[in-house]
mmCIF file of C-alpha atoms in Angstrom:
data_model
loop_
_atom_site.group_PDB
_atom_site.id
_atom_site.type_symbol
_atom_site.label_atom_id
_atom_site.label_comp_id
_atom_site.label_asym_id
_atom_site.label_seq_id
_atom_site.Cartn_x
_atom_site.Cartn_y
_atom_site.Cartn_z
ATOM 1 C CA UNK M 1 0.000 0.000 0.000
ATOM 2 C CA UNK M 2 3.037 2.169 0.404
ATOM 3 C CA UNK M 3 4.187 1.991 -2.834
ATOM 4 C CA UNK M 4 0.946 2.733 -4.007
ATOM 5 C CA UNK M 5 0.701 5.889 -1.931
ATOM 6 C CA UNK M 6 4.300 6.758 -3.380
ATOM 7 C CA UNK M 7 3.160 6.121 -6.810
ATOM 8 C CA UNK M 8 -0.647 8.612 -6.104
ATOM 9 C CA UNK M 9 2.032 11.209 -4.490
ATOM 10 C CA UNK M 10 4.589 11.057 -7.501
ATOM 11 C CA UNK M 11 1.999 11.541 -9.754
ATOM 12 C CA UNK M 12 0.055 14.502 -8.206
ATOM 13 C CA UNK M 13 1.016 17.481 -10.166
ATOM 14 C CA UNK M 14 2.327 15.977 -13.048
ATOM 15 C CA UNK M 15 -0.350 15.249 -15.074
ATOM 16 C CA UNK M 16 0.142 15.630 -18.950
ATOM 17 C CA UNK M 17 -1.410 18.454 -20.048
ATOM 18 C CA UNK M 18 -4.263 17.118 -22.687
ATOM 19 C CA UNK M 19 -6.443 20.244 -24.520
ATOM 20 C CA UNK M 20 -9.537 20.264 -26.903
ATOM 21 C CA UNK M 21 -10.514 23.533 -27.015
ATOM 22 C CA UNK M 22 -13.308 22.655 -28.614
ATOM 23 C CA UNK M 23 -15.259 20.255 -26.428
ATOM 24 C CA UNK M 24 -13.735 22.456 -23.680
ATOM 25 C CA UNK M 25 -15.577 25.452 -25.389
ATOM 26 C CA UNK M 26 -18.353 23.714 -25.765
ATOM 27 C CA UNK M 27 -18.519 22.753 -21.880
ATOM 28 C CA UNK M 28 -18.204 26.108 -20.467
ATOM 29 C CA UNK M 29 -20.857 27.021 -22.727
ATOM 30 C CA UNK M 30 -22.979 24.408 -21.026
ATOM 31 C CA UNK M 31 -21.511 25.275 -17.682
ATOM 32 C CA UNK M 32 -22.668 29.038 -18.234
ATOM 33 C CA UNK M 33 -26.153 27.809 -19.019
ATOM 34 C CA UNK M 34 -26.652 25.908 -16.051
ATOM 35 C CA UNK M 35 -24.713 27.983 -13.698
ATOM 36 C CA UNK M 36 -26.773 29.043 -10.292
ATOM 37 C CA UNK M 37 -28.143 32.663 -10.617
ATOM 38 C CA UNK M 38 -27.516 33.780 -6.839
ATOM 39 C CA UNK M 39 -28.530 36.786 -5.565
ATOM 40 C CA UNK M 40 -28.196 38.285 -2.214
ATOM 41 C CA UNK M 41 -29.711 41.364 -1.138
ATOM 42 C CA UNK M 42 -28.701 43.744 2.165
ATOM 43 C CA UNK M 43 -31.588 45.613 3.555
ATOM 44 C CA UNK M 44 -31.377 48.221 5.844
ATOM 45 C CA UNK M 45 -28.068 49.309 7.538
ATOM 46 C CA UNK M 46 -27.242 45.997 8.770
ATOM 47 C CA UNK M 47 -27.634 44.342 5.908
ATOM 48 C CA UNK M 48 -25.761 46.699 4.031
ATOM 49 C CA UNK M 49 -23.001 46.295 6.302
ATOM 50 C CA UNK M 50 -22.948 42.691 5.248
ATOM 51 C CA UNK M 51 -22.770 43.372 1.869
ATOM 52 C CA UNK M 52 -20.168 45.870 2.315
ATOM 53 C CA UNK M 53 -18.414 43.135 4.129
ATOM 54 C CA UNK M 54 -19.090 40.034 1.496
ATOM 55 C CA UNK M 55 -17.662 42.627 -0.730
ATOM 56 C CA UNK M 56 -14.066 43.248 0.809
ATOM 57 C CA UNK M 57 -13.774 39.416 1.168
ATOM 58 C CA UNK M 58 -14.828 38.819 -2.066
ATOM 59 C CA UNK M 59 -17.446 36.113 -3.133
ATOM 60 C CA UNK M 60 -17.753 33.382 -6.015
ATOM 61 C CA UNK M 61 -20.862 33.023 -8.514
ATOM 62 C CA UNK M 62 -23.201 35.804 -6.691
ATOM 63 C CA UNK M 63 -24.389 39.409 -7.324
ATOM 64 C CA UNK M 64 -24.356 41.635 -4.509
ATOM 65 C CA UNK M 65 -27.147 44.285 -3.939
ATOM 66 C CA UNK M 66 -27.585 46.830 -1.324
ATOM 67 C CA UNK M 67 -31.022 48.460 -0.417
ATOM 68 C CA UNK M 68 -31.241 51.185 2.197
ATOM 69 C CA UNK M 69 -33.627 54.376 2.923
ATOM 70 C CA UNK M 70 -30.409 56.112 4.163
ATOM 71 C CA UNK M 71 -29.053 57.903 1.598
ATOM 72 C CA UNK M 72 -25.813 58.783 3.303
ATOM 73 C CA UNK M 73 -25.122 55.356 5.156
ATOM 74 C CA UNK M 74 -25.875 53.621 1.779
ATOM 75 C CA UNK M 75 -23.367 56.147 -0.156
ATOM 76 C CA UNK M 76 -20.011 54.857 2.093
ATOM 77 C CA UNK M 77 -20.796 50.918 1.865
ATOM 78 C CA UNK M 78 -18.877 49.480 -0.719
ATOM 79 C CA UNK M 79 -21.249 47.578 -2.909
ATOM 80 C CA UNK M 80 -21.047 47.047 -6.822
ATOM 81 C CA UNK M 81 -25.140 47.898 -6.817
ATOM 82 C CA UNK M 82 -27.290 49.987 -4.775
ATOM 83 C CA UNK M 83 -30.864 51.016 -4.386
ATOM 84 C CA UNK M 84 -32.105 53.732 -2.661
ATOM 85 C CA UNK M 85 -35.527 52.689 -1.102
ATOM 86 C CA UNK M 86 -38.776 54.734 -0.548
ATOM 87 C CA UNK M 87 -37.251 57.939 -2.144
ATOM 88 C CA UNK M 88 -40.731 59.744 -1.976
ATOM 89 C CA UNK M 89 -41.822 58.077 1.393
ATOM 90 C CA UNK M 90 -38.360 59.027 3.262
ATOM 91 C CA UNK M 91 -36.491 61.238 0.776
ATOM 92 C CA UNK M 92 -32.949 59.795 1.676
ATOM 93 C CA UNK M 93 -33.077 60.148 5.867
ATOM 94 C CA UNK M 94 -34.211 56.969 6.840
ATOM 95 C CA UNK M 95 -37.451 54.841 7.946
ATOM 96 C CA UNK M 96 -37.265 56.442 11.843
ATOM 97 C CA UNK M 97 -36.868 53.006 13.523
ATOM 98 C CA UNK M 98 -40.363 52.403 12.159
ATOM 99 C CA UNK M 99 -40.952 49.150 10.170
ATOM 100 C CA UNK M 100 -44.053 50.160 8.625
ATOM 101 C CA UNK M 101 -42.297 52.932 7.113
ATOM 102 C CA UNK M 102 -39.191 50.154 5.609
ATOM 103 C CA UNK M 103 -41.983 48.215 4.313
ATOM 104 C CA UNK M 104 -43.415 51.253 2.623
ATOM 105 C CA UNK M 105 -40.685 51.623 0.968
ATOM 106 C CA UNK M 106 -39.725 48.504 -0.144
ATOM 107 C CA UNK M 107 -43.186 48.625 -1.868
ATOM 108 C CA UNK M 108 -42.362 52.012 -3.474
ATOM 109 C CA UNK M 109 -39.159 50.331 -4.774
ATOM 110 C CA UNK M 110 -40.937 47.556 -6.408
ATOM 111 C CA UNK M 111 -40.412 47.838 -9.935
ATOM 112 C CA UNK M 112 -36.449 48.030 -8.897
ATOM 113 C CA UNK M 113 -36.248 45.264 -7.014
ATOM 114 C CA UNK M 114 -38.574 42.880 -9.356
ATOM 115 C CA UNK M 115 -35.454 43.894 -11.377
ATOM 116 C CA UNK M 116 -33.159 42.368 -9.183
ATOM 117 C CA UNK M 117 -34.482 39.292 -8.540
ATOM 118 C CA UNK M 118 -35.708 38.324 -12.106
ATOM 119 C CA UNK M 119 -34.513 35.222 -13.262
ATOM 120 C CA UNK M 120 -32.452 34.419 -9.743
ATOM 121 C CA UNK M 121 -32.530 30.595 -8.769
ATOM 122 C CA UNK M 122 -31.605 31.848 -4.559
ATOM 123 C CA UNK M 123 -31.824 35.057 -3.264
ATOM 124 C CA UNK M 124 -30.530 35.842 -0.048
ATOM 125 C CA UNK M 125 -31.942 38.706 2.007
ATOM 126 C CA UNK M 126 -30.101 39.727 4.910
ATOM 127 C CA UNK M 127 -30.706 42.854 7.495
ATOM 128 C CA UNK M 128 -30.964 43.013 11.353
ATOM 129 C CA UNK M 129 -33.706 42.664 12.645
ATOM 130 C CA UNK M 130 -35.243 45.609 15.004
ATOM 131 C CA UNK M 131 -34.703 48.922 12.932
ATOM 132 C CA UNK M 132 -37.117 50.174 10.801
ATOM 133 C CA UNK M 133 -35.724 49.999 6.713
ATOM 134 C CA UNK M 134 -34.391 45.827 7.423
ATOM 135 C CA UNK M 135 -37.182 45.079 9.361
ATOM 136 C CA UNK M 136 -40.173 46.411 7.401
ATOM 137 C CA UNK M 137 -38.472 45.554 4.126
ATOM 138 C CA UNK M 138 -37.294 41.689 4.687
ATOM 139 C CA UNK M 139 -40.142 39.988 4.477
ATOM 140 C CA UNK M 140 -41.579 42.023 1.472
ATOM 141 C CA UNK M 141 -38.898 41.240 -0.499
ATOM 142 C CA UNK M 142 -38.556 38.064 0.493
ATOM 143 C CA UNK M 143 -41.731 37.048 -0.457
ATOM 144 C CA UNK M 144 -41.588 39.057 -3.929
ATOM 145 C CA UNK M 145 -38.437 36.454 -4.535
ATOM 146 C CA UNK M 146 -40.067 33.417 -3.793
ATOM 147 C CA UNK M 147 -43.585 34.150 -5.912
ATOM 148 C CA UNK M 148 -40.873 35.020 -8.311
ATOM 149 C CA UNK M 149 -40.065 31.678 -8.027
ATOM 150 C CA UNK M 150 -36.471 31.624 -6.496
ATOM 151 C CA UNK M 151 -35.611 29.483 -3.385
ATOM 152 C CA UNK M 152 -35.514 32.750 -0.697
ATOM 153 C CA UNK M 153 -33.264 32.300 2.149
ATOM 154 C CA UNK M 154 -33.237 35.186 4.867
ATOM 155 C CA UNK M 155 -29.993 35.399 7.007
ATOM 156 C CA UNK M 156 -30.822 37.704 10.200
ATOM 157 C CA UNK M 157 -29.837 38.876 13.362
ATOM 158 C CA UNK M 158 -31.842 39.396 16.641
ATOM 159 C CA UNK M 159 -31.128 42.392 18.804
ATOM 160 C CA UNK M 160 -28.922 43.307 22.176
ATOM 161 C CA UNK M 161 -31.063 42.890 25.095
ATOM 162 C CA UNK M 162 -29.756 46.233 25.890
ATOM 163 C CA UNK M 163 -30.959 47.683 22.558
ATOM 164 C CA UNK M 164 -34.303 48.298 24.150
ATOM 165 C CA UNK M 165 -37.583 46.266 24.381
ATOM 166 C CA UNK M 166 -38.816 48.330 21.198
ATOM 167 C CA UNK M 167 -36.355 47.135 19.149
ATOM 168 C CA UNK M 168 -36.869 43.479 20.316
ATOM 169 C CA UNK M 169 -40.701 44.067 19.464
ATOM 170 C CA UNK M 170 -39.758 45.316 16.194
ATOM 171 C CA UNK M 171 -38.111 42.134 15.868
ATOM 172 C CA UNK M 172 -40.401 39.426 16.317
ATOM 173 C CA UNK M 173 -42.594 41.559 13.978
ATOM 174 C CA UNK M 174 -40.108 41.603 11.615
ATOM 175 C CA UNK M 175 -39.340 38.007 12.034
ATOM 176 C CA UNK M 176 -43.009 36.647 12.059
ATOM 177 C CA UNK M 177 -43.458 38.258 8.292
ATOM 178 C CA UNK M 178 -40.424 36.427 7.580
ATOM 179 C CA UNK M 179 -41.623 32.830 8.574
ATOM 180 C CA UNK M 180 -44.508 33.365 6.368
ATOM 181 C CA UNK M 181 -42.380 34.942 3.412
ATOM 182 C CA UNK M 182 -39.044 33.046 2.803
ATOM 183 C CA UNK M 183 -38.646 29.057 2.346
ATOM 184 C CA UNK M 184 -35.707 29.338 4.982
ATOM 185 C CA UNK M 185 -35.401 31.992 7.915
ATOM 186 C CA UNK M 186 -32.047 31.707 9.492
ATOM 187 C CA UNK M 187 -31.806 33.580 12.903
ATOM 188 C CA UNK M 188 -28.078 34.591 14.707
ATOM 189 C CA UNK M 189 -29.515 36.107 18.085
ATOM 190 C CA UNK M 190 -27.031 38.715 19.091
ATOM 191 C CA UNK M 191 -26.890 37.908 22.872
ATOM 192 C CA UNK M 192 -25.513 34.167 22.409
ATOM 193 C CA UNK M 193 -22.753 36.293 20.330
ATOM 194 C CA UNK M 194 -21.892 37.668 23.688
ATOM 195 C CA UNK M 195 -20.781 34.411 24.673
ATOM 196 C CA UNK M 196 -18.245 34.715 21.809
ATOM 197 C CA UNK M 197 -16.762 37.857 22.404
ATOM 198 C CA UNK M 198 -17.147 37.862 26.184
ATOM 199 C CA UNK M 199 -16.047 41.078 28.222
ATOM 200 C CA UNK M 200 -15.505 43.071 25.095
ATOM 201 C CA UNK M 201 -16.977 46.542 23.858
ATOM 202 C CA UNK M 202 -20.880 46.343 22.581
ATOM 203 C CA UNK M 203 -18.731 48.574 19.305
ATOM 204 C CA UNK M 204 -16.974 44.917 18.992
ATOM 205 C CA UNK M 205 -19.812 43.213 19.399
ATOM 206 C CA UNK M 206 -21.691 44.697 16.325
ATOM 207 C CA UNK M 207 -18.924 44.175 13.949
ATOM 208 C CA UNK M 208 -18.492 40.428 15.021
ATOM 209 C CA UNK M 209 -22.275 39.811 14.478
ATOM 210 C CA UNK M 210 -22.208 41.434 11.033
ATOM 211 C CA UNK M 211 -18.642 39.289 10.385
ATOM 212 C CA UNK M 212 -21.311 36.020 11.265
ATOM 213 C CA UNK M 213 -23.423 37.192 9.235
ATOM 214 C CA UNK M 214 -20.928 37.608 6.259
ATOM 215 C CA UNK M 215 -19.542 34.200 6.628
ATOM 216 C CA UNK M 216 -22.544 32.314 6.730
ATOM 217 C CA UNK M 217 -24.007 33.890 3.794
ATOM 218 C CA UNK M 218 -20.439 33.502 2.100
ATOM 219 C CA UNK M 219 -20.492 29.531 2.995
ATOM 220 C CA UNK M 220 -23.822 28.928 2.398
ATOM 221 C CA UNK M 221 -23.272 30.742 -1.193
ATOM 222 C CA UNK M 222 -20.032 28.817 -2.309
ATOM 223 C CA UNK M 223 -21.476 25.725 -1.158
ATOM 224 C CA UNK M 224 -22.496 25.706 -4.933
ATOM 225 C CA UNK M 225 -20.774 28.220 -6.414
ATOM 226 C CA UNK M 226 -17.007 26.897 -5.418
ATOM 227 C CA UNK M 227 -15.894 22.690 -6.264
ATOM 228 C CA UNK M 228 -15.196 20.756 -3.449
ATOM 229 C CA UNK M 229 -14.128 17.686 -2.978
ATOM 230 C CA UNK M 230 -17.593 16.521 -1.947
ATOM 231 C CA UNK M 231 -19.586 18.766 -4.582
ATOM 232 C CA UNK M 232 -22.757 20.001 -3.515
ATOM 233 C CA UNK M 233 -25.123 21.759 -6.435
ATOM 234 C CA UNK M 234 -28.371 23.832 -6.143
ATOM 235 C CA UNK M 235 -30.611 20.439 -6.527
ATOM 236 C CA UNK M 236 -28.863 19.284 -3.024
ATOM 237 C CA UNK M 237 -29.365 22.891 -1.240
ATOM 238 C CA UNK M 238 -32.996 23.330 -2.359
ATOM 239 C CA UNK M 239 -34.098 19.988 -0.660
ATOM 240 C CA UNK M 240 -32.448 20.953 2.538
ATOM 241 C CA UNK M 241 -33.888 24.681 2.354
ATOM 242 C CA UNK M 242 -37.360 24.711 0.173
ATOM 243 C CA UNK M 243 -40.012 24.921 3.208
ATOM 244 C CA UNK M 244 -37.385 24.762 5.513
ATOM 245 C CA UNK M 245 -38.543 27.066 8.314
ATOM 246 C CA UNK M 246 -36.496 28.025 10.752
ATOM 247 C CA UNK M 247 -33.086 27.289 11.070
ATOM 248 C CA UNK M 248 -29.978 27.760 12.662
ATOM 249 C CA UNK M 249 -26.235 27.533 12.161
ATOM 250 C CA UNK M 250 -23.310 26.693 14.511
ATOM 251 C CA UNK M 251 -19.868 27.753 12.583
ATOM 252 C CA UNK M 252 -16.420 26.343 14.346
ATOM 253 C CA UNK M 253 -12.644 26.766 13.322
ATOM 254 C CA UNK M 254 -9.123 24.682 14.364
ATOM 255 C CA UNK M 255 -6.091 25.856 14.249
ATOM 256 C CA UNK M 256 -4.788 22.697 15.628
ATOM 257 C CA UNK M 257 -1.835 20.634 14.093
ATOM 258 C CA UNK M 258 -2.871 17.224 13.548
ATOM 259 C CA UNK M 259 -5.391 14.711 11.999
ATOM 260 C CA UNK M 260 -7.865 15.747 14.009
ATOM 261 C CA UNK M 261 -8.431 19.441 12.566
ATOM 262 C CA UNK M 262 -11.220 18.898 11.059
ATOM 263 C CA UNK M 263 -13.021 16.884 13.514
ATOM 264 C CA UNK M 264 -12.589 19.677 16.680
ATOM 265 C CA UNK M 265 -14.101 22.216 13.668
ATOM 266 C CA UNK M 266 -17.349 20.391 13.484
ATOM 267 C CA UNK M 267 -17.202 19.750 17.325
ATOM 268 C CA UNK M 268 -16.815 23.284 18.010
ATOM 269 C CA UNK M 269 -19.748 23.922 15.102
ATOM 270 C CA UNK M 270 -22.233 21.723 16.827
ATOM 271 C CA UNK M 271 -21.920 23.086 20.295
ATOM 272 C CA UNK M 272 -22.109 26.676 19.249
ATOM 273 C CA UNK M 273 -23.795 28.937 21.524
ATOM 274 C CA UNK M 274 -25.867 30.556 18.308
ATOM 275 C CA UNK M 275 -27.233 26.416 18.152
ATOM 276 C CA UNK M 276 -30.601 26.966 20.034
ATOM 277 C CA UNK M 277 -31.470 23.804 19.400
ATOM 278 C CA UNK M 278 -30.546 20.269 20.058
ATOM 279 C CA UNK M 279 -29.345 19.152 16.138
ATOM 280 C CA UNK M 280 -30.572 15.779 16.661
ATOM 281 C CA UNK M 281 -34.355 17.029 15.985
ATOM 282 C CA UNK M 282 -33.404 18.781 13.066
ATOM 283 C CA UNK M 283 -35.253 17.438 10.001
ATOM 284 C CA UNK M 284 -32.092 18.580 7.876
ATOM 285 C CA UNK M 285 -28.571 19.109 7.973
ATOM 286 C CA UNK M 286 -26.104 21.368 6.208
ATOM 287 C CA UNK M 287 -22.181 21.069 6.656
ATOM 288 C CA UNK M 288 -19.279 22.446 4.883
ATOM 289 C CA UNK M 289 -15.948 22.059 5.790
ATOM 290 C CA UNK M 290 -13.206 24.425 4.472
ATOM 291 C CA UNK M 291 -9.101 23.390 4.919
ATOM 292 C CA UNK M 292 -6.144 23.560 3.088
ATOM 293 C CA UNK M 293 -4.685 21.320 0.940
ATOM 294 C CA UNK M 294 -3.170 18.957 3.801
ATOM 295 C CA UNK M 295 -6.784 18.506 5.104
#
């Protein structure tokens, strides 16, 4: 077996090169055809800040859009598209806080995002939950997507306790259109962050929610979009997401030396404090595991 290993090892690398640049022509032409049109879409400052942030890390095989009523917060987030919601209804400063005022908007934006999410096979709509713009406008577009007939997954965050028991309200509002609007509502509540970033500033603790919220967008995106070892494709997402509900997701990282890298990763994922629930009762599981060549 040894020899055989040599032989595998020897031979990784060197492979001749062999080219038809016709049949490979031909196959990209195919590929491009059949390729996963992924969307995802930031509402409100929070979800523009994950946008901005999906953007500086840079993403595979999605568009990026982001949608606020703030004129000025949406001008400094780095995103290759924008849209400026409710410009009659707010004029550029903002939904107040108020949800009913985001959703307003989102409805006076229609036409612009039916634009958007034409012809999209996921869209991802992301915000935090508990302002006005995200939380009035998630669960409209969301369920503009999915009669549009793309698989809809919303990515959100719960407030602070300490942001207030308005906010929190806001929230479940926010969060109860949701369920009703998107196949899949994934929730990160912002106190079990805490738990992550313990004794640090509640400055610190915003950015490291909206870093979770970039990364699990990002992974759940090049699931499809990026070949693996164990390939995944859009068929194999949809039946783990169409209807789906709620959800959660537990994310985990070694930095070990050793075999057992991989398995600490997926310990550390499964007893995350953002895992609510005890995974054994899901009806559906999701993993992804990212390493390095030596994995």
């Amino acid at each position: 077996m040894n020899s055989m290993l040599e032989d595998v090892l020897a031979r990784e690398g060197s492979a001749p090169a062999f080219e038809d640049s016709r049949v490979d022509a031909e196959l990209e032409e195919m590929l491009s055809k059949m390729r996963t049109n992924i969307k995802i879409i930031g509402l409100g400052g929070g979800g523009c800040n994950t946008i901005g942030r999906v953007y500086n890390e840079g993403i595979v095989g999605a568009e990026l859009y982001a949608c606020n009523t703030d004129a000025q917060h949406l001008l400094h987030i780095a995103s290759p598209k924008k849209v400026l919601l409710g410009r009659r209804i707010t004029k550029g400063l903002g939904a107040g806080a108020l949800p009913q005022i985001g959703e307003e908007a989102a409805r006076e934006a229609e036409e612009e995002l039916r634009a958007i999410v034409q012809g999209a096979d996921i869209v991802f709509v992301t915000c935090g939950l508990g302002g006005g713009t995200g939380t009035g406008s998630c669960g409209y577009v969301a369920r503009l997507a999915k009669e549009m007939g793309a698989l809809t997954i919303a990515v959100v965050t719960l407030p602070f306790r300490g942001e207030g028991k308005l906010r929190m309200e806001s929230a479940e509002w926010g969060l109860e259109r949701l369920r009703d609007a998107a196949d899949t509502v994934i929730t990160i509540p912002n106190d079990k962050l805490l738990d992550l970033v313990p004794r640090q500033s509640l400055n610190l603790a915003f950015k490291f929610a909206d870093e979770v919220l970039m990364r699990s967008i990002k992974g759940l995106t090049e699931i499809i979009t990026k070949p693996g070892l164990v390939n995944l494709d859009f068929n194999d997402v949809k039946t783990i997401m169409k209807g789906g509900g709620v959800a959660m997701i537990g994310l985990g990282e070694s930095q070990a030396v050793g075999d057992n890298r991989a398995v600490e990763a997926i310990e550390e994922a499964i007893n995350s404090p953002l895992l609510e629930v005890d995974v054994s009762t899901a009806h559906g599981v999701l993993i992804n595991v990212t390493g390095g060549n030596d994995m």
